[in-house]
Amino acid sequence: MDLIAPIRLGLETALSLSNLFYCLSGVFVGTLIGVLPGLGPTATIAMLLPLTFGLPSDSALIMLAGIYYGSQYGGSTTAILLNLPGEAASVVTVLDGYKMARAGKAGAALSAAAIASFVAGTLATILIALFAPPLADVALSFGPAEYFSLMVFGLVAAIVLARGSLLHAFGMVILGLLLGLLGTDTNSGVARFTFDLPELADGISFVIVAMGIFGLGEILRNLESETGEDVTISKVTSLLLTREEWKRIVAPILRGTALGSALGILPGSGSILGSFAAYSLEKKVSKHGSEFGQGAIEGVAAPEAANNAGAQTSFIPMLTLGIPSNPVMALMIGAMIMQGIQPGPGVISEQPALFWGLIASMWVGNLFLIILNLPLIGLWVRLLRVPYPLLYPVILSFCAIGVFSLNGSTFDLFLMPIFALLGYVLVKLGCEPAPLLLGYIIGPMMEEYLRRALLLARGDATVFVTSPVSAVMLGLALVTLIFVLLPAIRRKRDEALQEEV
């Protein structure tokens, strides 16, 4: 496969002055939200979606992608210096990173995290360039039945890998599917679930749902848990690693990258699962296993490599199949749709500059991260001294302006707090909102492919099992669901969830 010409096209796109600016802006904002606890990439991207309306499609996606993988990097800074993970994927980094900082090795821990993130991000970008085009070629041969079954499998995997009760996750997916059906039926022209409100004839904007549940909902949860505690900053000395420390992190970085890359493709929180799995693996195979939990540098390098690799390979199913593997990828698909781009395998052939430009920008963005962030560690930590009650009015105003700018509708402004309250209540009930967003994105596409398949088959529903690919996808979905419902598996899953809580 000839990659020279596509990569050259990608570099030309990514290295334009405007896209360099948006890439730098994305990774800067991503690092900032990774540093600030409570404000994750999902909420931030949801709030920034309205700003992308006037941008070129490649610039918009490059900036949003930079926010995502930049946040994975930023979460490690406060995890190491303050024992406070800015991102869920950085929870494992706390175990050894903070112990290193307390022992006067904060600089070495930060350098190990930065190096692991850069190497993992670079290798994961290469994997995307190698495997995404062949996967897209395979997907182009899919028909409506195959796509429908693929989406069923994706939703089942999202249910299985979601944190919390399986029943709750299933309910969230169903609620998301129902919300996605709201509006005018494209085939019959009949209004559905609109309660005779003309404002709902076109459905509810994806931005309103995402910004309400993840943006304002996050504000409500943060205000409730705000403690107002002051932070104690560990002193950062030399950022240079010794020869022994270099030797100790090379293998963990490579193993963490491989594990995180594989898990990142799966639906669910791949970067979070990857960091936990990489830490567990290193603890078993390392010659310094007894040091884990006491300040082992491998305990910083491996999970940081895994969560950054997982964050980037999660783009593979989104770019090639149009299937979001996590809430951030669902937001990316929403951004593509708003830009007039149909997600799926046709992106590579129809929008090659966008596809390869996005991939090339990931390497550029990782380079920006390592050059930009180590000198700014002091700035990031100072931002943590800003009380959250001073930040949330700014965030709230930004959300309101963004939603109103969509259609200039006050009705949309009333909808946003309703979804914020819904998101808050769901979390209080132990329901993870992420599967809802996945169901909301995939629902309309599932319905369309279901109808097309039945139309082509003249109403014969057996088309979903007579097609080999479709039958395999449905079979995998069924086996996955049965496997996770086995008593022994459910018991282990519940124990793991209790430990995480």
Short mmCIF file of C-alpha atoms in Angstrom, two decimals:
data_model
loop_
_atom_site.label_atom_id
_atom_site.label_comp_id
_atom_site.label_asym_id
_atom_site.label_seq_id
_atom_site.Cartn_x
_atom_site.Cartn_y
_atom_site.Cartn_z
CA MET A 1 0.00 0.00 0.00
CA ASP A 2 1.41 3.36 -1.07
CA LEU A 3 1.29 5.77 1.87
CA ILE A 4 3.75 8.37 0.61
CA ALA A 5 1.28 10.45 -1.40
CA PRO A 6 -1.51 10.40 1.24
CA ILE A 7 0.92 11.31 4.03
CA ARG A 8 2.32 14.16 1.92
CA LEU A 9 -1.23 15.42 1.39
CA GLY A 10 -1.89 15.11 5.13
CA LEU A 11 1.24 17.06 6.04
CA GLU A 12 0.38 19.80 3.54
CA THR A 13 -3.02 20.13 5.21
CA ALA A 14 -1.81 19.89 8.80
CA LEU A 15 1.17 22.22 8.32
CA SER A 16 -0.79 25.10 6.86
CA LEU A 17 -0.57 28.16 9.13
CA SER A 18 -4.28 28.13 9.98
CA ASN A 19 -4.34 24.43 10.87
CA LEU A 20 -1.14 24.74 12.90
CA PHE A 21 -2.86 27.49 14.89
CA TYR A 22 -5.99 25.38 15.47
CA CYS A 23 -3.92 22.33 16.38
CA LEU A 24 -1.91 24.38 18.88
CA SER A 25 -5.12 25.90 20.27
CA GLY A 26 -6.68 22.45 20.61
CA VAL A 27 -3.81 20.84 22.50
CA PHE A 28 -3.43 23.95 24.69
CA VAL A 29 -7.12 23.92 25.67
CA GLY A 30 -6.97 20.12 26.02
CA THR A 31 -4.06 20.34 28.44
CA LEU A 32 -5.85 23.07 30.37
CA ILE A 33 -9.01 21.00 30.87
CA GLY A 34 -6.92 17.94 31.65
CA VAL A 35 -5.24 19.92 34.43
CA LEU A 36 -8.49 21.31 35.86
CA PRO A 37 -10.32 18.50 37.70
CA GLY A 38 -13.98 18.03 36.86
CA LEU A 39 -13.98 19.63 33.40
CA GLY A 40 -13.31 16.78 30.99
CA PRO A 41 -12.88 16.66 27.20
CA THR A 42 -16.48 15.57 26.59
CA ALA A 43 -17.93 18.63 28.33
CA THR A 44 -15.41 21.00 26.76
CA ILE A 45 -15.85 19.72 23.20
CA ALA A 46 -19.63 19.88 23.67
CA MET A 47 -19.33 23.54 24.71
CA LEU A 48 -16.95 24.40 21.85
CA LEU A 49 -19.00 22.79 19.07
CA PRO A 50 -20.85 26.03 18.18
CA LEU A 51 -17.48 27.73 17.57
CA THR A 52 -16.66 25.25 14.83
CA PHE A 53 -19.61 26.23 12.61
CA GLY A 54 -17.69 28.95 10.80
CA LEU A 55 -14.42 26.98 10.52
CA PRO A 56 -13.29 24.81 7.60
CA SER A 57 -14.06 21.15 8.29
CA ASP A 58 -10.41 20.11 8.57
CA SER A 59 -9.58 22.94 10.99
CA ALA A 60 -12.60 22.15 13.16
CA LEU A 61 -11.78 18.45 13.49
CA ILE A 62 -8.06 19.10 14.02
CA MET A 63 -8.85 21.45 16.91
CA LEU A 64 -11.42 19.11 18.52
CA ALA A 65 -9.07 16.14 18.20
CA GLY A 66 -6.27 18.16 19.82
CA ILE A 67 -8.54 18.91 22.77
CA TYR A 68 -9.17 15.20 23.27
CA TYR A 69 -5.65 13.81 23.23
CA GLY A 70 -4.30 16.96 24.87
CA SER A 71 -6.57 16.35 27.85
CA GLN A 72 -5.07 12.88 28.29
CA TYR A 73 -1.67 14.53 28.62
CA GLY A 74 -2.76 17.32 30.96
CA GLY A 75 -4.36 15.01 33.49
CA SER A 76 -0.98 13.59 34.46
CA THR A 77 0.44 16.93 35.64
CA THR A 78 -1.88 17.38 38.62
CA ALA A 79 -1.93 13.64 39.24
CA ILE A 80 1.84 13.72 39.83
CA LEU A 81 2.20 17.07 41.57
CA LEU A 82 -0.99 17.24 43.62
CA ASN A 83 -2.28 13.67 43.96
CA LEU A 84 -5.27 14.96 42.00
CA PRO A 85 -6.03 13.32 38.63
CA GLY A 86 -7.44 15.88 36.22
CA GLU A 87 -8.75 13.08 33.99
CA ALA A 88 -10.24 9.67 34.78
CA ALA A 89 -7.52 8.05 32.67
CA SER A 90 -4.89 9.58 34.99
CA VAL A 91 -6.23 7.93 38.14
CA VAL A 92 -3.62 5.17 37.91
CA THR A 93 -0.79 7.67 37.39
CA VAL A 94 -1.48 9.01 40.90
CA LEU A 95 -0.39 5.73 42.52
CA ASP A 96 3.30 6.08 41.71
CA GLY A 97 3.57 9.58 40.23
CA TYR A 98 2.65 11.37 43.45
CA LYS A 99 4.93 9.10 45.50
CA MET A 100 7.79 10.05 43.17
CA ALA A 101 6.95 13.74 43.63
CA ARG A 102 6.95 13.34 47.42
CA ALA A 103 10.36 11.70 47.15
CA GLY A 104 11.76 14.69 45.24
CA LYS A 105 11.46 13.08 41.80
CA ALA A 106 8.59 15.16 40.43
CA GLY A 107 10.69 16.23 37.43
CA ALA A 108 11.51 12.64 36.50
CA ALA A 109 7.84 11.60 36.82
CA LEU A 110 6.67 14.50 34.63
CA SER A 111 9.34 13.75 32.04
CA ALA A 112 8.43 10.05 31.99
CA ALA A 113 4.76 10.95 31.49
CA ALA A 114 5.62 13.40 28.70
CA ILE A 115 7.94 10.98 26.89
CA ALA A 116 5.46 8.10 27.23
CA SER A 117 2.65 10.28 25.89
CA PHE A 118 4.68 11.46 22.90
CA VAL A 119 5.99 8.00 21.95
CA ALA A 120 2.58 6.38 22.38
CA GLY A 121 0.85 9.13 20.43
CA THR A 122 3.36 8.87 17.58
CA LEU A 123 3.12 5.08 17.33
CA ALA A 124 -0.68 5.15 17.57
CA THR A 125 -0.78 7.69 14.73
CA ILE A 126 1.30 5.33 12.59
CA LEU A 127 -1.17 2.52 13.38
CA ILE A 128 -4.07 4.71 12.26
CA ALA A 129 -2.29 5.50 8.98
CA LEU A 130 -1.55 1.80 8.37
CA PHE A 131 -4.82 0.14 9.36
CA ALA A 132 -7.57 2.72 8.83
CA PRO A 133 -7.51 2.71 4.99
CA PRO A 134 -7.73 -1.12 4.62
CA LEU A 135 -10.55 -1.21 7.18
CA ALA A 136 -12.38 1.50 5.27
CA ASP A 137 -11.98 -0.48 2.04
CA VAL A 138 -13.61 -3.47 3.72
CA ALA A 139 -16.39 -1.28 5.10
CA LEU A 140 -17.17 0.07 1.62
CA SER A 141 -18.38 -3.41 0.68
CA PHE A 142 -20.95 -3.34 3.50
CA GLY A 143 -24.61 -3.06 2.63
CA PRO A 144 -27.47 -1.69 4.78
CA ALA A 145 -27.93 -5.03 6.61
CA GLU A 146 -24.24 -5.24 7.50
CA TYR A 147 -24.16 -1.64 8.73
CA PHE A 148 -27.25 -2.15 10.88
CA SER A 149 -25.75 -5.26 12.50
CA LEU A 150 -22.41 -3.48 13.00
CA MET A 151 -24.18 -0.69 14.85
CA VAL A 152 -26.08 -3.20 16.99
CA PHE A 153 -22.75 -4.78 17.92
CA GLY A 154 -21.30 -1.34 18.71
CA LEU A 155 -24.18 -0.49 21.03
CA VAL A 156 -23.98 -3.86 22.79
CA ALA A 157 -20.25 -3.37 23.31
CA ALA A 158 -20.94 0.10 24.71
CA ILE A 159 -23.43 -1.40 27.16
CA VAL A 160 -21.00 -4.11 28.24
CA LEU A 161 -18.02 -1.78 28.69
CA ALA A 162 -19.94 1.03 30.41
CA ARG A 163 -19.25 1.58 34.08
CA GLY A 164 -22.09 0.76 36.46
CA SER A 165 -25.08 -1.54 36.10
CA LEU A 166 -25.64 -3.29 32.80
CA LEU A 167 -29.36 -2.66 33.18
CA HIS A 168 -28.72 1.04 33.63
CA ALA A 169 -26.46 1.12 30.56
CA PHE A 170 -29.11 -0.69 28.52
CA GLY A 171 -31.71 1.84 29.65
CA MET A 172 -29.41 4.71 28.69
CA VAL A 173 -28.95 3.32 25.17
CA ILE A 174 -32.71 2.89 24.73
CA LEU A 175 -33.33 6.45 25.96
CA GLY A 176 -30.70 7.73 23.52
CA LEU A 177 -32.29 5.81 20.64
CA LEU A 178 -35.71 7.29 21.48
CA LEU A 179 -34.31 10.83 21.63
CA GLY A 180 -32.69 10.27 18.25
CA LEU A 181 -36.07 9.40 16.73
CA LEU A 182 -37.67 12.66 17.87
CA GLY A 183 -38.64 14.96 15.00
CA THR A 184 -40.02 14.54 11.50
CA ASP A 185 -39.73 11.11 9.87
CA THR A 186 -37.65 11.59 6.73
CA ASN A 187 -39.56 8.93 4.77
CA SER A 188 -43.18 9.68 5.64
CA GLY A 189 -42.92 13.32 6.71
CA VAL A 190 -44.87 12.56 9.89
CA ALA A 191 -43.87 14.31 13.13
CA ARG A 192 -42.87 11.92 15.92
CA PHE A 193 -42.66 12.58 19.69
CA THR A 194 -42.89 16.36 19.15
CA PHE A 195 -45.86 16.97 21.53
CA ASP A 196 -47.28 19.27 18.84
CA LEU A 197 -44.41 21.71 19.37
CA PRO A 198 -43.24 23.10 16.00
CA GLU A 199 -39.80 23.83 17.52
CA LEU A 200 -39.23 20.07 17.79
CA ALA A 201 -40.12 19.33 14.17
CA ASP A 202 -36.43 19.09 13.25
CA GLY A 203 -35.56 17.17 16.39
CA ILE A 204 -33.33 18.32 19.22
CA SER A 205 -29.92 19.60 18.21
CA PHE A 206 -27.06 17.31 19.08
CA VAL A 207 -25.21 20.28 20.58
CA ILE A 208 -28.04 20.98 23.03
CA VAL A 209 -28.13 17.38 24.26
CA ALA A 210 -24.35 17.12 24.60
CA MET A 211 -23.87 20.55 26.14
CA GLY A 212 -26.75 20.08 28.58
CA ILE A 213 -25.84 16.60 29.81
CA PHE A 214 -22.06 16.94 29.80
CA GLY A 215 -21.51 20.71 30.04
CA LEU A 216 -24.08 22.07 32.50
CA GLY A 217 -24.53 18.66 34.12
CA GLU A 218 -20.83 18.66 34.93
CA ILE A 219 -21.15 22.12 36.51
CA LEU A 220 -23.95 20.90 38.81
CA ARG A 221 -21.91 17.90 39.94
CA ASN A 222 -18.77 19.99 40.49
CA LEU A 223 -20.62 22.61 42.54
CA GLU A 224 -22.03 19.88 44.74
CA SER A 225 -18.61 18.32 45.37
CA GLU A 226 -16.65 21.58 45.63
CA THR A 227 -14.52 21.44 48.76
CA GLY A 228 -12.55 24.67 48.43
CA GLU A 229 -9.40 23.00 49.69
CA ASP A 230 -6.08 24.68 49.00
CA VAL A 231 -3.48 22.83 47.01
CA THR A 232 0.01 21.91 48.08
CA ILE A 233 2.42 21.93 45.16
CA SER A 234 5.32 19.53 45.00
CA LYS A 235 8.57 21.21 44.04
CA VAL A 236 9.78 20.41 40.53
CA THR A 237 13.53 20.07 40.13
CA SER A 238 15.43 18.65 37.13
CA LEU A 239 13.33 17.26 34.28
CA LEU A 240 16.22 15.13 32.99
CA LEU A 241 16.05 11.36 33.33
CA THR A 242 19.04 9.27 34.38
CA ARG A 243 20.31 6.42 32.21
CA GLU A 244 18.78 3.90 34.61
CA GLU A 245 15.37 5.62 34.43
CA TRP A 246 15.53 5.60 30.62
CA LYS A 247 16.22 1.86 30.65
CA ARG A 248 13.31 1.25 33.01
CA ILE A 249 10.66 3.11 30.97
CA VAL A 250 11.37 1.90 27.40
CA ALA A 251 9.69 -1.52 27.64
CA PRO A 252 6.71 -0.28 29.72
CA ILE A 253 6.05 2.47 27.18
CA LEU A 254 6.01 -0.02 24.30
CA ARG A 255 3.81 -2.52 26.17
CA GLY A 256 1.47 0.25 27.32
CA THR A 257 1.23 1.60 23.77
CA ALA A 258 0.34 -1.84 22.35
CA LEU A 259 -2.28 -2.53 25.02
CA GLY A 260 -3.79 0.95 24.90
CA SER A 261 -3.93 0.93 21.09
CA ALA A 262 -5.90 -2.32 21.07
CA LEU A 263 -8.35 -1.28 23.80
CA GLY A 264 -8.83 2.19 22.31
CA ILE A 265 -10.52 0.73 19.24
CA LEU A 266 -13.19 -0.98 21.35
CA PRO A 267 -16.42 0.85 22.22
CA GLY A 268 -16.33 2.26 25.73
CA SER A 269 -13.69 4.10 27.73
CA GLY A 270 -10.67 2.62 25.97
CA SER A 271 -8.12 5.06 27.36
CA ILE A 272 -9.33 4.45 30.91
CA LEU A 273 -9.37 0.68 30.52
CA GLY A 274 -5.95 0.83 28.86
CA SER A 275 -4.32 2.72 31.73
CA PHE A 276 -5.64 0.27 34.33
CA ALA A 277 -4.69 -2.77 32.23
CA ALA A 278 -1.19 -1.44 31.46
CA TYR A 279 -0.49 -0.75 35.13
CA SER A 280 -1.65 -4.24 36.12
CA LEU A 281 0.48 -5.83 33.39
CA GLU A 282 3.62 -3.92 34.38
CA LYS A 283 3.16 -4.81 38.02
CA LYS A 284 3.22 -8.49 37.05
CA VAL A 285 6.08 -8.48 34.54
CA SER A 286 8.38 -5.80 35.97
CA LYS A 287 11.60 -6.69 37.79
CA HIS A 288 10.71 -3.88 40.20
CA GLY A 289 7.19 -5.08 40.99
CA SER A 290 7.69 -4.53 44.73
CA GLU A 291 8.19 -0.80 44.10
CA PHE A 292 4.76 -0.33 42.50
CA GLY A 293 2.64 1.92 44.65
CA GLN A 294 5.80 3.30 46.29
CA GLY A 295 7.14 5.41 43.41
CA ALA A 296 8.03 3.10 40.50
CA ILE A 297 8.69 5.08 37.34
CA GLU A 298 7.21 2.21 35.29
CA GLY A 299 3.91 2.89 37.08
CA VAL A 300 3.88 6.34 35.49
CA ALA A 301 5.18 5.50 32.01
CA ALA A 302 2.98 2.48 31.23
CA PRO A 303 -0.49 3.93 32.03
CA GLU A 304 0.36 7.28 30.43
CA ALA A 305 1.43 5.50 27.23
CA ALA A 306 -1.72 3.38 27.29
CA ASN A 307 -4.22 6.19 27.80
CA ASN A 308 -2.66 8.36 25.08
CA ALA A 309 -2.47 5.49 22.60
CA GLY A 310 -6.07 4.52 23.38
CA ALA A 311 -7.26 8.10 22.92
CA GLN A 312 -5.81 8.20 19.41
CA THR A 313 -6.71 4.74 18.12
CA SER A 314 -10.31 5.43 19.16
CA PHE A 315 -10.40 7.54 15.97
CA ILE A 316 -10.12 4.41 13.82
CA PRO A 317 -13.75 3.17 14.06
CA MET A 318 -15.02 6.76 13.92
CA LEU A 319 -13.12 7.63 10.75
CA THR A 320 -13.53 4.33 8.91
CA LEU A 321 -16.93 2.99 9.99
CA GLY A 322 -18.72 6.06 11.28
CA ILE A 323 -19.13 4.27 14.62
CA PRO A 324 -18.22 6.25 17.77
CA SER A 325 -16.20 4.25 20.30
CA ASN A 326 -16.76 6.72 23.14
CA PRO A 327 -18.68 9.95 23.89
CA VAL A 328 -15.90 12.17 22.49
CA MET A 329 -15.98 10.30 19.19
CA ALA A 330 -19.77 10.72 19.17
CA LEU A 331 -19.18 14.46 19.47
CA MET A 332 -16.65 14.28 16.62
CA ILE A 333 -19.23 12.55 14.42
CA GLY A 334 -21.71 15.26 15.38
CA ALA A 335 -19.17 17.88 14.32
CA MET A 336 -18.67 16.11 10.98
CA ILE A 337 -22.41 15.97 10.35
CA MET A 338 -22.74 19.67 11.15
CA GLN A 339 -19.95 20.33 8.62
CA GLY A 340 -21.95 18.46 5.98
CA ILE A 341 -19.68 15.39 6.00
CA GLN A 342 -21.22 11.92 6.09
CA PRO A 343 -19.21 9.82 8.58
CA GLY A 344 -18.08 6.44 7.33
CA PRO A 345 -15.66 4.75 4.94
CA GLY A 346 -16.40 7.25 2.17
CA VAL A 347 -14.49 9.97 4.07
CA ILE A 348 -11.11 8.64 2.87
CA SER A 349 -12.05 8.72 -0.80
CA GLU A 350 -14.32 11.80 -0.74
CA GLN A 351 -12.39 13.92 1.78
CA PRO A 352 -8.76 12.71 1.56
CA ALA A 353 -7.28 16.04 2.68
CA LEU A 354 -9.45 16.03 5.79
CA PHE A 355 -8.73 12.37 6.64
CA TRP A 356 -4.98 12.46 6.16
CA GLY A 357 -4.71 16.02 7.48
CA LEU A 358 -6.34 14.90 10.74
CA ILE A 359 -3.92 11.97 11.05
CA ALA A 360 -0.88 14.16 10.34
CA SER A 361 -2.10 16.76 12.81
CA MET A 362 -2.03 14.14 15.59
CA TRP A 363 1.72 13.78 15.20
CA VAL A 364 2.13 17.56 15.05
CA GLY A 365 -0.11 17.93 18.10
CA ASN A 366 1.91 15.42 20.13
CA LEU A 367 5.06 17.34 19.23
CA PHE A 368 3.38 20.56 20.40
CA LEU A 369 2.42 18.88 23.66
CA ILE A 370 5.92 17.86 24.63
CA ILE A 371 7.44 21.23 23.58
CA LEU A 372 4.69 23.36 25.07
CA ASN A 373 3.71 21.79 28.34
CA LEU A 374 6.83 21.01 30.35
CA PRO A 375 7.82 24.72 30.48
CA LEU A 376 4.24 25.64 31.48
CA ILE A 377 3.92 23.32 34.47
CA GLY A 378 4.02 26.28 36.87
CA LEU A 379 1.19 28.01 34.98
CA TRP A 380 -1.05 24.92 35.04
CA VAL A 381 -0.63 24.49 38.77
CA ARG A 382 -1.37 28.18 39.47
CA LEU A 383 -4.68 27.82 37.63
CA LEU A 384 -5.74 25.28 40.23
CA ARG A 385 -5.80 28.08 42.80
CA VAL A 386 -8.74 29.76 41.00
CA PRO A 387 -11.90 28.86 42.98
CA TYR A 388 -14.44 26.93 40.95
CA PRO A 389 -17.32 29.30 41.92
CA LEU A 390 -15.47 31.97 39.90
CA LEU A 391 -15.12 29.69 36.87
CA TYR A 392 -18.60 28.24 36.52
CA PRO A 393 -20.45 31.52 35.66
CA VAL A 394 -18.08 31.97 32.73
CA ILE A 395 -18.70 28.39 31.59
CA LEU A 396 -22.46 28.83 32.00
CA SER A 397 -22.48 32.03 29.93
CA PHE A 398 -20.38 30.38 27.24
CA CYS A 399 -22.84 27.46 27.02
CA ALA A 400 -25.84 29.79 26.72
CA ILE A 401 -24.19 31.89 23.99
CA GLY A 402 -23.19 28.76 22.09
CA VAL A 403 -26.68 27.23 22.15
CA PHE A 404 -28.41 30.49 21.22
CA SER A 405 -26.03 30.95 18.27
CA LEU A 406 -27.28 27.68 16.73
CA ASN A 407 -30.70 28.90 15.61
CA GLY A 408 -31.23 32.12 17.55
CA SER A 409 -33.96 30.29 19.45
CA THR A 410 -34.89 30.92 23.09
CA PHE A 411 -36.61 27.52 23.04
CA ASP A 412 -33.18 25.91 22.74
CA LEU A 413 -32.03 27.83 25.82
CA PHE A 414 -34.89 26.29 27.82
CA LEU A 415 -34.06 22.80 26.54
CA MET A 416 -30.42 22.95 27.65
CA PRO A 417 -31.07 23.14 31.42
CA ILE A 418 -33.64 20.34 31.07
CA PHE A 419 -30.91 18.07 29.70
CA ALA A 420 -28.51 19.37 32.35
CA LEU A 421 -30.97 18.32 35.05
CA LEU A 422 -31.45 14.98 33.28
CA GLY A 423 -27.69 14.39 33.24
CA TYR A 424 -27.40 15.29 36.92
CA VAL A 425 -30.25 12.98 37.92
CA LEU A 426 -28.89 10.11 35.84
CA VAL A 427 -25.51 10.30 37.57
CA LYS A 428 -27.24 10.42 40.95
CA LEU A 429 -29.14 7.26 40.01
CA GLY A 430 -25.90 5.52 39.06
CA CYS A 431 -26.51 5.74 35.31
CA GLU A 432 -23.55 6.66 33.10
CA PRO A 433 -24.75 9.22 30.49
CA ALA A 434 -22.20 8.18 27.84
CA PRO A 435 -24.28 5.27 26.37
CA LEU A 436 -27.19 7.71 26.01
CA LEU A 437 -25.11 9.95 23.77
CA LEU A 438 -23.92 6.97 21.70
CA GLY A 439 -27.51 5.79 21.26
CA TYR A 440 -28.60 9.30 20.30
CA ILE A 441 -25.96 9.51 17.56
CA ILE A 442 -26.34 5.97 16.23
CA GLY A 443 -30.15 5.76 16.52
CA PRO A 444 -31.14 7.70 13.37
CA MET A 445 -28.45 5.90 11.33
CA MET A 446 -29.60 2.51 12.61
CA GLU A 447 -33.18 3.29 11.65
CA GLU A 448 -32.13 4.39 8.16
CA TYR A 449 -30.06 1.26 7.52
CA LEU A 450 -32.81 -0.96 8.94
CA ARG A 451 -35.34 0.53 6.56
CA ARG A 452 -33.01 0.31 3.56
CA ALA A 453 -32.20 -3.33 4.29
CA LEU A 454 -35.86 -4.29 4.61
CA LEU A 455 -36.75 -2.31 1.49
CA LEU A 456 -34.08 -4.05 -0.60
CA ALA A 457 -35.13 -7.43 0.82
CA ARG A 458 -38.82 -6.68 0.15
CA GLY A 459 -39.65 -6.89 3.85
CA ASP A 460 -37.78 -10.15 4.48
CA ALA A 461 -36.22 -9.76 7.95
CA THR A 462 -34.08 -12.87 7.45
CA VAL A 463 -31.69 -10.71 5.40
CA PHE A 464 -29.92 -9.89 8.68
CA VAL A 465 -28.99 -13.54 9.27
CA THR A 466 -28.59 -14.74 5.67
CA SER A 467 -25.86 -12.17 5.03
CA PRO A 468 -22.65 -13.74 6.44
CA VAL A 469 -21.13 -10.48 7.69
CA SER A 470 -24.40 -9.35 9.25
CA ALA A 471 -24.93 -12.72 10.90
CA VAL A 472 -21.41 -12.66 12.36
CA MET A 473 -21.93 -9.17 13.78
CA LEU A 474 -25.24 -10.10 15.39
CA GLY A 475 -23.70 -13.32 16.67
CA LEU A 476 -20.81 -11.44 18.25
CA ALA A 477 -23.26 -9.03 19.88
CA LEU A 478 -25.29 -11.94 21.31
CA VAL A 479 -22.22 -13.84 22.55
CA THR A 480 -20.80 -10.68 24.15
CA LEU A 481 -24.05 -10.02 25.98
CA ILE A 482 -24.40 -13.63 27.15
CA PHE A 483 -20.77 -13.76 28.26
CA VAL A 484 -21.00 -10.68 30.44
CA LEU A 485 -24.27 -11.91 31.98
CA LEU A 486 -22.64 -15.12 33.25
CA PRO A 487 -22.74 -15.12 37.08
CA ALA A 488 -18.96 -15.42 37.53
CA ILE A 489 -18.21 -12.64 35.06
CA ARG A 490 -20.85 -10.37 36.57
CA ARG A 491 -19.42 -10.96 40.04
CA LYS A 492 -15.88 -10.03 38.95
CA ARG A 493 -17.19 -6.99 37.08
CA ASP A 494 -19.11 -5.77 40.14
CA GLU A 495 -16.03 -6.26 42.35
CA ALA A 496 -13.88 -4.28 39.91
CA LEU A 497 -16.46 -1.48 39.86
CA GLN A 498 -16.54 -1.38 43.65
CA GLU A 499 -12.73 -1.10 43.75
CA GLU A 500 -12.83 1.74 41.20
CA VAL A 501 -15.42 3.59 43.29
#
